[in-house]
Each structure stands twice: as structure tokens, then as C-alpha cells.
Amino acid sequence: LGADAGVAATSPALRTFRPIAVGVPNLDLIGNNEGGAVDLYLTDGSIQVLTEQKLGLIGEDEGTFDRFGSAVTLADLNGDAYPDLVVGAPGNPVDGSTPGHVDVLLGSALGITDQGATTLPSPAKPGDEFGASVAVSGSTLWIGAPGTDSAGAANSGAVYRYAIDANGKATLQGSTTEATLGASLQANERFGEVLAPAQGGVVVGVPTKNVGSASAAGQIVRLRQSESDAITAEILNQNSTGVPGTAEAGDHFGAAVSVNGYVVGVPGEDVGTLKNAGGVQNFRFGDLGQKMVPSVFQTQDSKGVPGAAEAGDQYGAAVTVGLFDCHEVFSKAVGAPGEDLGKATNAGSVTLSNLEVGNYPCSARVLRQGKGLPGSAETGDAVGSAVGSVNGDSDLEEDRTDVLLVGAPGEDVGTAKAGRDVGRVTTRNAWLGTTQGFGFAGGDRQNLGYGSVFGS
């Protein structure tokens, strides 16, 4: 692919079984602001820095405020065993004039190229932020457009679904809003801002949804798609039957959702008098996967969870699940970017604990810079703002171990102003006993916030 591919030979070859994509939506490019980019780390050690200009999708002076890389996911869309990349470019929500779109980029032996690339334009209008979130479940691509106005309710949001054929081509099937589900519409609820793939569909996090009189208490909506494309919904919040706790103003239930909705973040949860200490709600599946069944609610003060709840920790701001430490025992990784460590305020941390409560031979632990993660804790690093899981080698069966991704978008590089909030990502491979920290393969930039968007 040569120079146009943006290969960065100086970045690390990551030890993972599957590729990693890191979105860089804040990146300014020549001729545009916040055009955005994606770092793609392939398993053969090669790296691509992808922009819409380099791929030939837009002209050199186009793309201002596209924010390409705001959402990313990897999947084999056309069954050729090469990873394909879906990238959201929703535009700037403050500006609101840029039409959002999503690029579907097909992989090959040469990595990602412009061959077979498809741009899905927003079916609505500028400012709807089409592409703010993306998820692939089976042969369906789900795209969030949280800035969509419905029935007079500004920014009430929508989720679009596309069928993916054997060639990787996406065809619009329809859209879902709170109104189509028969629920009450609310301005600024931003339905579709958070998406997680799930069996037969997707889980939508709606953290700013009002529940009764509790503003921004939050909820989740599991959408299931039948073979005839009929959509059914399961709506859950902290006032739902069987869900522990009570919906309260500012809880932000659904701010983060793991695959299948196994773990739901509630970073605004108050623990006693501790404001925004945070928590997570665990779910499992009953009725052969047709229903989400509430399990335990946990905070940093819960039994089996290390650490202690503190005001402003925002435990639950990011969540993921994987085989991180123990064979055949799934753990949840929970980010707490507001965690203070000594005098370092908002340094952040990630807690690993068993996904299911029980007597499992897997020790819980807290990861922070200087203890389990490279570097030293500093004010504003915001470790745990994003977490992700990269599946290990399935051929290892019971010996499989997954790689944990941890983002620290507030990490400074050096002491100069130009190094502020550059951001870093760490991979943690417990099987190899290694951690690797890295930044933008295209070079550090101030306020880049690298490590806020993952795809794997």
C-alpha cells in the first residue's frame, strides 16, 4: 500500500491473536479540523494509520469535523477470514452541520484498502450524529444516531440496522426510536449513543433517560431481530422488577454496556453519601437467551470487589468481559476514571473481578499505573475511561486467555504544554505476563485523547 497507507513502523507490534482498532476522532488533518483517523494494529505486526483522505473516500480539503473514528468495530463481514473495519464519522455534535456517515472498509491480505469500501450516508439530516456508535451482530450492522429528532423531541435519538450480504454490502432495513417501541419520547435522551452487540440483536444504553421523576437515571433497551426483521424490545432500569436498587437522578444507568449486556455501568450511582462513586449491574440470560435476568449490583464497597467506594470515582464508566486472568473463568473489567490515587486526582483505575458471584479460583484485583499497568499515576490521566477485550486463540480451548485494553486519554507526555492530554493505550496479556503501552502511530498531538475509542 506504500506511503498512502500510513504504515507506522516505529509503533509496537502488539501480541494479540486478533487485530485492534483505535479511533482518533480529535485528530486535525491538513485542510480540516477534527477529520479523524483510525490506528489499525494487525496480528502480523503491521500497522495502518487510516484516514478518509488516504483511502480516497474524500478529497484532501474535505472532511472538516467528520470525526472519523468516533466509533469503530472489527468483524469478518464477507467471510473471507480477513478483518473488516466499520468506522463511524458522526460529525461534531456542537457544530451540528456536518452530515454523519459510516464507512464499511473491507480487509484483504494487504490490510484495509479502498477496494470494496462503502460509505453509508445518514438517512436523516445533518446534526443527527449518524455513526456515533456502531455494532455488528451476526449479519446485521447497527448504527446509532443519538442526535436524531423524533416527533418534535430534539436529540431523542434513533438506531438504524443494515443487513450485510456475503460480499460485505450493507442494505438499510429500518430504524428504531423510542416512539416506534411505544415508549415516551424525551428530548436529549440520545437513544443510540451507546451500543453493544448481543445475541440476535443489540443492547442500547440510554444513560440520560428520565425514569419517572428521576432525571438522567438511565436505562437499557435490548433489541432483538427476528428472521422476518420484526423488532422486539426489552426495557430495563433500576425500577424494573428484579433489578436491585432504585432509579435516582444522575445515576446514568447504561452509560457503558458490555457484550450481551452482561455488565451495565452506572457511574453516577451514589454509595451512601458518596456522590458519583459508581456501580455496575450484572445480568445473565434465561429462557434460552430470550430474556435478560438481573443478577447482583456491585460497587467498590461490595464483597469480593477490591478497593473502596469514593466520591467521584465513576466506577462503571467503562465495562468489558473476558478471560483475563484465570482459565475458563470470565472476569469483568470495570473502569473508574475518576479514582484518586494519593495526590493524583482523577488518575483512574480498572478493577478485575469475577463476572459471576461465587467461589471461583480467580482473585480480584485493581489495576492502576505503577501497579499492574505501566507508568505512574498522575492527575487527570483518567485511566479506565475506556476498556476493551481482544479474544485469545480459541484453539487453546480451556487455556485461552484474552487481552485487556485500557485507555488513559488524559495521559500527558512530558511536561510541556504540547504533551497535555495526548493519551495512551495499554494492552495487558496475563498469559504472557506482559503489558504494552502505546500512543497514536501517527505521532503524539496535544489534546488527542488517544485511548477513548476501541474496536476489536
Short mmCIF file of C-alpha atoms in Angstrom, two decimals:
data_model
loop_
_atom_site.label_atom_id
_atom_site.label_comp_id
_atom_site.label_asym_id
_atom_site.label_seq_id
_atom_site.Cartn_x
_atom_site.Cartn_y
_atom_site.Cartn_z
CA LEU A 1 0.00 0.00 0.00
CA GLY A 2 3.06 2.26 0.30
CA ALA A 3 3.09 5.66 1.95
CA ASP A 4 -0.60 6.30 1.33
CA ALA A 5 -1.47 3.52 3.75
CA GLY A 6 0.12 5.40 6.62
CA VAL A 7 2.17 2.45 7.91
CA ALA A 8 3.98 3.45 11.12
CA ALA A 9 6.94 1.12 11.57
CA THR A 10 8.01 2.78 14.84
CA SER A 11 4.93 1.69 16.79
CA PRO A 12 4.93 -1.58 18.76
CA ALA A 13 3.97 -4.95 17.32
CA LEU A 14 1.19 -5.94 19.71
CA ARG A 15 0.99 -9.50 20.95
CA THR A 16 -2.65 -10.30 20.28
CA PHE A 17 -4.43 -13.08 18.45
CA ARG A 18 -6.86 -10.68 16.77
CA PRO A 19 -6.43 -7.11 15.44
CA ILE A 20 -7.10 -3.91 17.35
CA ALA A 21 -8.52 -0.63 16.07
CA VAL A 22 -8.16 2.64 17.99
CA GLY A 23 -10.27 5.59 16.94
CA VAL A 24 -8.73 9.07 16.90
CA PRO A 25 -11.68 11.39 16.14
CA ASN A 26 -9.98 14.52 17.55
CA LEU A 27 -7.16 14.43 15.01
CA ASP A 28 -6.70 17.58 12.93
CA LEU A 29 -5.53 16.92 9.38
CA ILE A 30 -4.09 19.18 6.72
CA GLY A 31 -7.02 21.11 5.31
CA ASN A 32 -9.54 20.18 8.01
CA ASN A 33 -10.13 20.18 11.74
CA GLU A 34 -11.19 17.03 13.56
CA GLY A 35 -11.12 14.99 10.40
CA GLY A 36 -10.15 11.97 12.47
CA ALA A 37 -8.24 8.76 11.90
CA VAL A 38 -8.05 5.11 12.96
CA ASP A 39 -4.98 3.16 14.03
CA LEU A 40 -5.27 -0.47 12.91
CA TYR A 41 -2.86 -2.94 14.54
CA LEU A 42 -2.82 -6.23 12.63
CA THR A 43 -1.68 -9.56 14.02
CA ASP A 44 1.32 -9.82 11.67
CA GLY A 45 2.80 -6.74 13.37
CA SER A 46 1.90 -4.27 10.62
CA ILE A 47 0.12 -1.03 11.43
CA GLN A 48 -2.06 1.23 9.31
CA VAL A 49 -2.98 4.82 10.06
CA LEU A 50 -6.23 5.21 8.16
CA THR A 51 -7.95 8.44 7.20
CA GLU A 52 -10.73 9.04 4.71
CA GLN A 53 -8.35 11.10 2.60
CA LYS A 54 -5.69 8.37 2.43
CA LEU A 55 -8.36 5.85 1.48
CA GLY A 56 -9.59 8.14 -1.29
CA LEU A 57 -13.08 8.38 0.19
CA ILE A 58 -12.99 12.20 0.25
CA GLY A 59 -10.81 14.94 -1.20
CA GLU A 60 -7.77 16.42 0.52
CA ASP A 61 -9.59 19.58 1.63
CA GLU A 62 -12.77 17.79 2.73
CA GLY A 63 -13.79 16.17 5.98
CA THR A 64 -13.75 19.06 8.46
CA PHE A 65 -15.49 17.93 11.66
CA ASP A 66 -16.25 14.48 10.20
CA ARG A 67 -14.69 12.96 13.36
CA PHE A 68 -13.84 9.74 11.56
CA GLY A 69 -13.02 7.19 14.25
CA SER A 70 -15.66 8.23 16.79
CA ALA A 71 -16.80 4.59 16.77
CA VAL A 72 -15.01 1.52 15.43
CA THR A 73 -15.60 -2.21 15.29
CA LEU A 74 -13.91 -5.14 13.57
CA ALA A 75 -15.67 -8.16 12.08
CA ASP A 76 -15.34 -10.56 9.15
CA LEU A 77 -18.29 -9.18 7.21
CA ASN A 78 -17.80 -11.11 3.96
CA GLY A 79 -16.46 -14.42 5.28
CA ASP A 80 -13.02 -14.23 3.67
CA ALA A 81 -11.16 -14.59 7.03
CA TYR A 82 -9.70 -11.07 6.76
CA PRO A 83 -10.79 -8.48 9.34
CA ASP A 84 -13.13 -5.81 8.01
CA LEU A 85 -13.48 -2.42 9.67
CA VAL A 86 -16.59 -0.33 10.35
CA VAL A 87 -15.91 3.30 11.26
CA GLY A 88 -18.35 5.95 12.42
CA ALA A 89 -17.90 9.58 11.39
CA PRO A 90 -20.85 11.31 13.09
CA GLY A 91 -19.67 14.90 12.77
CA ASN A 92 -19.28 17.40 15.57
CA PRO A 93 -22.35 17.49 17.86
CA VAL A 94 -21.62 21.10 18.84
CA ASP A 95 -21.40 22.31 15.25
CA GLY A 96 -24.28 20.12 14.07
CA SER A 97 -23.90 20.98 10.40
CA THR A 98 -21.83 18.01 9.23
CA PRO A 99 -23.83 15.04 7.87
CA GLY A 100 -22.85 11.91 9.74
CA HIS A 101 -21.86 8.76 7.88
CA VAL A 102 -20.33 5.32 8.37
CA ASP A 103 -17.55 3.76 6.31
CA VAL A 104 -17.53 0.00 5.76
CA LEU A 105 -13.96 -0.98 4.83
CA LEU A 106 -13.12 -4.49 3.65
CA GLY A 107 -9.89 -6.21 4.63
CA SER A 108 -7.51 -8.22 2.47
CA ALA A 109 -4.04 -9.73 2.53
CA LEU A 110 -2.81 -6.14 2.20
CA GLY A 111 -4.84 -4.89 5.13
CA ILE A 112 -7.54 -2.26 4.67
CA THR A 113 -7.71 -0.69 1.22
CA ASP A 114 -10.25 1.33 -0.74
CA GLN A 115 -11.30 -1.80 -2.66
CA GLY A 116 -14.94 -2.56 -1.89
CA ALA A 117 -15.20 0.38 0.51
CA THR A 118 -18.74 1.67 1.07
CA THR A 119 -19.86 4.92 2.67
CA LEU A 120 -23.31 4.78 4.27
CA PRO A 121 -24.70 8.34 4.36
CA SER A 122 -27.00 9.47 7.11
CA PRO A 123 -30.62 8.60 6.27
CA ALA A 124 -31.75 11.62 8.26
CA LYS A 125 -30.13 15.07 8.37
CA PRO A 126 -27.01 16.94 9.47
CA GLY A 127 -26.68 17.02 13.23
CA ASP A 128 -28.25 13.60 13.85
CA GLU A 129 -24.74 12.19 14.59
CA PHE A 130 -25.28 9.09 12.48
CA GLY A 131 -22.29 6.87 13.27
CA ALA A 132 -21.77 7.92 16.90
CA SER A 133 -21.87 4.21 17.74
CA VAL A 134 -21.63 1.00 15.70
CA ALA A 135 -22.06 -2.69 16.47
CA VAL A 136 -22.12 -5.89 14.41
CA SER A 137 -24.27 -8.81 15.50
CA GLY A 138 -24.42 -11.78 13.14
CA SER A 139 -25.15 -10.41 9.66
CA THR A 140 -26.63 -7.12 10.92
CA LEU A 141 -24.86 -3.80 11.33
CA TRP A 142 -26.41 -1.48 13.94
CA ILE A 143 -25.69 2.26 13.83
CA GLY A 144 -26.59 4.83 16.46
CA ALA A 145 -27.74 8.36 15.59
CA PRO A 146 -28.35 9.95 19.02
CA GLY A 147 -28.84 13.48 17.65
CA THR A 148 -31.94 12.49 15.66
CA ASP A 149 -35.12 14.50 16.33
CA SER A 150 -38.34 12.46 16.51
CA ALA A 151 -41.88 13.83 16.77
CA GLY A 152 -40.63 17.21 17.97
CA ALA A 153 -38.31 15.77 20.61
CA ALA A 154 -34.84 17.16 19.88
CA ASN A 155 -31.94 14.72 20.17
CA SER A 156 -34.24 11.89 21.19
CA GLY A 157 -32.15 9.55 19.02
CA ALA A 158 -32.50 6.56 16.71
CA VAL A 159 -30.83 3.25 15.88
CA TYR A 160 -30.54 2.07 12.27
CA ARG A 161 -29.97 -1.51 11.14
CA TYR A 162 -28.38 -2.75 7.93
CA ALA A 163 -28.28 -6.26 6.50
CA ILE A 164 -24.78 -7.38 5.49
CA ASP A 165 -24.66 -9.74 2.48
CA ALA A 166 -21.98 -12.29 1.59
CA ASN A 167 -19.96 -9.60 -0.20
CA GLY A 168 -19.98 -7.24 2.76
CA LYS A 169 -22.53 -4.90 1.18
CA ALA A 170 -24.85 -3.14 3.66
CA THR A 171 -28.54 -2.55 2.88
CA LEU A 172 -30.77 -0.43 5.11
CA GLN A 173 -33.55 -2.46 6.76
CA GLY A 174 -35.13 0.09 9.03
CA SER A 175 -34.77 2.20 12.15
CA THR A 176 -35.90 2.13 15.75
CA THR A 177 -36.74 5.01 18.08
CA GLU A 178 -38.36 5.13 21.48
CA ALA A 179 -41.56 6.14 19.67
CA THR A 180 -41.57 3.03 17.45
CA LEU A 181 -41.20 0.98 20.64
CA GLY A 182 -44.29 2.63 22.10
CA ALA A 183 -42.25 4.37 24.79
CA SER A 184 -42.44 8.04 25.71
CA LEU A 185 -40.11 10.35 23.82
CA GLN A 186 -37.80 12.63 25.74
CA ALA A 187 -35.71 15.48 24.41
CA ASN A 188 -31.95 14.93 24.75
CA GLU A 189 -32.22 11.30 25.81
CA ARG A 190 -29.87 10.42 22.89
CA PHE A 191 -31.16 6.90 22.25
CA GLY A 192 -28.42 5.10 20.31
CA GLU A 193 -25.42 6.80 21.87
CA VAL A 194 -24.28 3.51 23.45
CA LEU A 195 -24.49 0.19 21.55
CA ALA A 196 -23.25 -3.29 22.49
CA PRO A 197 -23.65 -6.39 20.28
CA ALA A 198 -25.89 -9.09 21.72
CA GLN A 199 -27.24 -12.48 20.75
CA GLY A 200 -29.79 -11.86 17.99
CA GLY A 201 -29.56 -8.09 18.23
CA VAL A 202 -28.08 -5.25 20.22
CA VAL A 203 -28.27 -3.63 23.66
CA VAL A 204 -28.80 0.14 23.66
CA GLY A 205 -27.62 2.17 26.62
CA VAL A 206 -29.67 5.32 27.29
CA PRO A 207 -27.90 6.91 30.27
CA THR A 208 -29.69 10.27 30.07
CA LYS A 209 -33.20 8.76 30.04
CA ASN A 210 -35.53 10.06 32.73
CA VAL A 211 -37.14 7.29 34.80
CA GLY A 212 -40.27 8.67 36.40
CA SER A 213 -39.25 11.92 38.08
CA ALA A 214 -35.59 10.90 38.26
CA SER A 215 -33.80 12.84 35.53
CA ALA A 216 -30.93 11.06 33.73
CA ALA A 217 -31.43 7.94 35.83
CA GLY A 218 -30.84 5.89 32.68
CA GLN A 219 -31.97 2.60 31.21
CA ILE A 220 -31.04 -0.07 28.68
CA VAL A 221 -33.07 -1.44 25.78
CA ARG A 222 -32.32 -4.86 24.33
CA LEU A 223 -33.46 -5.02 20.70
CA ARG A 224 -33.96 -8.46 19.16
CA GLN A 225 -34.42 -9.07 15.45
CA SER A 226 -36.47 -11.98 14.14
CA GLU A 227 -35.86 -13.76 10.83
CA SER A 228 -38.70 -11.67 9.37
CA ASP A 229 -36.98 -8.47 10.61
CA ALA A 230 -39.56 -7.89 13.34
CA ILE A 231 -38.04 -5.97 16.28
CA THR A 232 -38.94 -6.70 19.88
CA ALA A 233 -37.63 -4.76 22.84
CA GLU A 234 -36.87 -5.44 26.47
CA ILE A 235 -36.57 -2.26 28.57
CA LEU A 236 -34.77 -2.38 31.92
CA ASN A 237 -33.83 0.22 34.50
CA GLN A 238 -33.29 0.33 38.25
CA ASN A 239 -37.04 0.48 38.84
CA SER A 240 -37.66 -2.70 36.83
CA THR A 241 -38.83 -5.84 38.62
CA GLY A 242 -35.88 -7.83 39.94
CA VAL A 243 -33.29 -5.11 39.34
CA PRO A 244 -31.65 -4.13 42.65
CA GLY A 245 -31.73 -0.53 43.79
CA THR A 246 -33.83 2.44 42.78
CA ALA A 247 -33.60 4.76 39.80
CA GLU A 248 -32.22 8.08 41.02
CA ALA A 249 -31.40 11.35 39.29
CA GLY A 250 -27.98 11.33 37.67
CA ASP A 251 -27.28 7.60 38.03
CA HIS A 252 -26.63 7.24 34.27
CA PHE A 253 -27.56 3.55 34.21
CA GLY A 254 -26.43 2.30 30.78
CA ALA A 255 -23.51 4.70 30.31
CA ALA A 256 -21.47 1.61 29.45
CA VAL A 257 -22.65 -1.84 28.33
CA SER A 258 -20.61 -4.99 27.75
CA VAL A 259 -21.27 -7.54 25.02
CA ASN A 260 -24.68 -9.18 25.52
CA GLY A 261 -25.41 -6.74 28.34
CA TYR A 262 -23.73 -9.00 30.88
CA VAL A 263 -22.47 -5.89 32.70
CA VAL A 264 -24.08 -2.44 32.72
CA GLY A 265 -22.24 0.58 34.09
CA VAL A 266 -23.91 3.02 36.49
CA PRO A 267 -21.13 5.58 37.02
CA GLY A 268 -23.36 8.23 38.61
CA GLU A 269 -24.59 5.92 41.39
CA ASP A 270 -24.25 7.37 44.89
CA VAL A 271 -22.93 4.96 47.52
CA GLY A 272 -24.30 6.21 50.80
CA THR A 273 -23.26 9.85 50.98
CA LEU A 274 -20.55 9.37 48.33
CA LYS A 275 -21.72 11.16 45.19
CA ASN A 276 -20.98 9.55 41.80
CA ALA A 277 -18.99 6.73 43.36
CA GLY A 278 -20.50 4.40 40.75
CA GLY A 279 -21.56 0.78 40.40
CA VAL A 280 -22.30 -1.99 37.93
CA GLN A 281 -25.39 -4.12 37.37
CA ASN A 282 -24.81 -7.74 36.32
CA PHE A 283 -27.21 -9.67 34.08
CA ARG A 284 -27.45 -13.24 32.83
CA PHE A 285 -29.70 -14.80 30.21
CA GLY A 286 -32.74 -17.00 30.85
CA ASP A 287 -35.33 -18.66 28.60
CA LEU A 288 -32.67 -19.86 26.14
CA GLY A 289 -31.25 -16.39 25.77
CA GLN A 290 -34.58 -14.70 25.20
CA LYS A 291 -34.62 -12.69 28.41
CA MET A 292 -32.15 -10.66 30.45
CA VAL A 293 -32.25 -11.74 34.08
CA PRO A 294 -30.91 -9.30 36.69
CA SER A 295 -28.15 -10.59 38.92
CA VAL A 296 -26.18 -8.71 41.59
CA PHE A 297 -25.47 -4.99 41.78
CA GLN A 298 -21.93 -4.17 42.88
CA THR A 299 -19.94 -1.15 43.98
CA GLN A 300 -16.38 -0.88 45.21
CA ASP A 301 -17.75 -1.48 48.71
CA SER A 302 -19.34 -4.82 47.71
CA LYS A 303 -17.97 -8.15 48.94
CA GLY A 304 -15.48 -9.61 46.50
CA VAL A 305 -14.71 -6.24 44.87
CA PRO A 306 -11.35 -4.80 45.91
CA GLY A 307 -10.87 -1.17 46.81
CA ALA A 308 -13.27 1.27 48.43
CA ALA A 309 -16.01 3.47 47.02
CA GLU A 310 -15.12 7.15 46.98
CA ALA A 311 -16.98 10.21 45.77
CA GLY A 312 -16.38 10.91 42.08
CA ASP A 313 -14.75 7.56 41.22
CA GLN A 314 -17.32 6.91 38.45
CA TYR A 315 -16.85 3.16 38.81
CA GLY A 316 -18.73 1.72 35.82
CA ALA A 317 -17.84 4.44 33.30
CA ALA A 318 -16.47 1.65 31.08
CA VAL A 319 -17.03 -2.12 31.19
CA THR A 320 -15.98 -5.25 29.32
CA VAL A 321 -15.78 -9.00 29.93
CA GLY A 322 -13.17 -11.61 29.06
CA LEU A 323 -10.87 -14.42 30.15
CA PHE A 324 -8.30 -12.06 31.59
CA ASP A 325 -6.58 -13.97 34.40
CA CYS A 326 -7.96 -17.44 35.05
CA HIS A 327 -8.63 -20.28 32.62
CA GLU A 328 -12.31 -20.81 31.83
CA VAL A 329 -13.40 -18.15 34.36
CA PHE A 330 -14.80 -14.96 32.87
CA SER A 331 -13.99 -11.68 34.56
CA LYS A 332 -15.42 -8.23 34.21
CA ALA A 333 -13.16 -5.23 33.85
CA VAL A 334 -14.67 -2.02 35.23
CA GLY A 335 -13.14 1.40 34.64
CA ALA A 336 -13.16 4.10 37.31
CA PRO A 337 -11.56 7.11 35.58
CA GLY A 338 -12.35 9.43 38.50
CA GLU A 339 -10.36 7.37 41.02
CA ASP A 340 -7.91 9.46 43.07
CA LEU A 341 -4.55 7.88 43.85
CA GLY A 342 -2.76 9.78 46.57
CA LYS A 343 -2.49 13.39 45.47
CA ALA A 344 -3.20 12.45 41.85
CA THR A 345 -6.86 13.32 41.34
CA ASN A 346 -8.78 11.55 38.58
CA ALA A 347 -5.79 9.31 37.91
CA GLY A 348 -8.16 6.40 37.30
CA SER A 349 -8.09 2.63 37.70
CA VAL A 350 -9.56 -0.63 36.38
CA THR A 351 -10.96 -3.37 38.62
CA LEU A 352 -10.98 -7.04 37.60
CA SER A 353 -13.39 -9.36 39.39
CA ASN A 354 -15.40 -12.50 38.62
CA LEU A 355 -18.27 -11.99 36.20
CA GLU A 356 -20.48 -14.29 38.28
CA VAL A 357 -20.57 -14.12 42.06
CA GLY A 358 -19.44 -17.43 43.58
CA ASN A 359 -16.50 -19.45 44.75
CA TYR A 360 -14.28 -19.18 41.69
CA PRO A 361 -10.49 -19.62 41.93
CA CYS A 362 -9.74 -16.24 40.36
CA SER A 363 -8.51 -13.39 42.50
CA ALA A 364 -9.94 -9.91 42.04
CA ARG A 365 -7.50 -7.04 41.63
CA VAL A 366 -7.22 -3.34 40.96
CA LEU A 367 -5.01 -2.21 38.08
CA ARG A 368 -3.52 1.25 38.08
CA GLN A 369 -0.40 2.91 36.76
CA GLY A 370 2.53 1.63 38.78
CA LYS A 371 0.58 -1.45 39.87
CA GLY A 372 -0.37 -3.78 37.02
CA LEU A 373 -0.14 -1.05 34.39
CA PRO A 374 2.95 0.80 33.13
CA GLY A 375 3.76 4.38 34.07
CA SER A 376 3.00 6.40 37.18
CA ALA A 377 -0.35 7.78 38.33
CA GLU A 378 -0.80 11.47 37.54
CA THR A 379 -3.65 13.92 37.91
CA GLY A 380 -6.15 13.73 35.07
CA ASP A 381 -4.83 10.58 33.40
CA ALA A 382 -8.37 9.11 33.54
CA VAL A 383 -7.21 5.50 33.31
CA GLY A 384 -10.24 3.29 32.65
CA SER A 385 -12.19 5.84 30.59
CA ALA A 386 -12.41 3.02 28.03
CA VAL A 387 -11.75 -0.70 28.36
CA GLY A 388 -11.92 -3.48 25.80
CA SER A 389 -11.26 -7.17 25.28
CA VAL A 390 -9.38 -8.87 22.45
CA ASN A 391 -10.28 -12.55 22.14
CA GLY A 392 -7.43 -15.01 22.54
CA ASP A 393 -6.72 -18.11 20.45
CA SER A 394 -9.88 -20.25 20.55
CA ASP A 395 -7.81 -23.29 19.51
CA LEU A 396 -6.30 -23.27 23.00
CA GLU A 397 -9.75 -24.12 24.37
CA GLU A 398 -9.52 -24.17 28.20
CA ASP A 399 -6.10 -22.46 28.04
CA ARG A 400 -7.41 -19.44 26.13
CA THR A 401 -6.63 -16.07 27.67
CA ASP A 402 -7.94 -12.74 26.37
CA VAL A 403 -6.05 -9.45 26.16
CA LEU A 404 -7.35 -6.47 28.14
CA LEU A 405 -7.27 -2.98 26.58
CA VAL A 406 -7.13 0.03 28.91
CA GLY A 407 -7.40 3.62 27.75
CA ALA A 408 -5.92 6.66 29.50
CA PRO A 409 -6.99 9.56 27.26
CA GLY A 410 -5.83 12.18 29.77
CA GLU A 411 -2.24 10.93 29.89
CA ASP A 412 0.33 13.69 29.45
CA VAL A 413 3.57 13.04 27.58
CA GLY A 414 6.42 15.04 29.08
CA THR A 415 5.88 18.32 30.92
CA ALA A 416 5.46 20.71 28.00
CA LYS A 417 2.05 22.11 27.10
CA ALA A 418 2.24 20.31 23.75
CA GLY A 419 2.18 16.98 25.58
CA ARG A 420 -1.02 17.52 27.54
CA ASP A 421 -3.86 15.00 27.18
CA VAL A 422 -2.07 13.16 24.40
CA GLY A 423 -3.42 9.84 25.68
CA ARG A 424 -2.18 6.28 25.84
CA VAL A 425 -3.47 2.70 25.49
CA THR A 426 -2.17 -0.32 27.40
CA THR A 427 -2.60 -3.96 26.43
CA ARG A 428 -2.38 -6.50 29.27
CA ASN A 429 -1.73 -10.13 28.39
CA ALA A 430 -1.84 -12.22 31.57
CA TRP A 431 -0.91 -15.41 29.68
CA LEU A 432 2.40 -13.90 28.54
CA GLY A 433 2.76 -11.78 31.67
CA THR A 434 3.23 -8.63 29.59
CA THR A 435 1.85 -5.12 29.33
CA GLN A 436 2.47 -2.79 26.40
CA GLY A 437 1.73 0.92 26.33
CA PHE A 438 1.45 2.87 23.08
CA GLY A 439 0.15 6.09 21.59
CA PHE A 440 -1.03 7.32 18.20
CA ALA A 441 1.03 5.64 15.48
CA GLY A 442 0.95 8.91 13.53
CA GLY A 443 2.67 10.84 16.31
CA ASP A 444 1.66 12.47 19.60
CA ARG A 445 -0.58 15.54 19.45
CA GLN A 446 -1.90 17.78 22.21
CA ASN A 447 -5.48 17.07 23.31
CA LEU A 448 -5.67 13.99 21.10
CA GLY A 449 -7.30 11.95 23.89
CA TYR A 450 -5.89 8.71 22.48
CA GLY A 451 -7.45 5.71 24.16
CA SER A 452 -11.08 6.81 24.30
CA VAL A 453 -12.33 4.61 21.41
CA PHE A 454 -11.53 0.90 20.85
CA GLY A 455 -12.62 -1.75 18.41
CA SER A 456 -11.61 -5.41 18.45
#
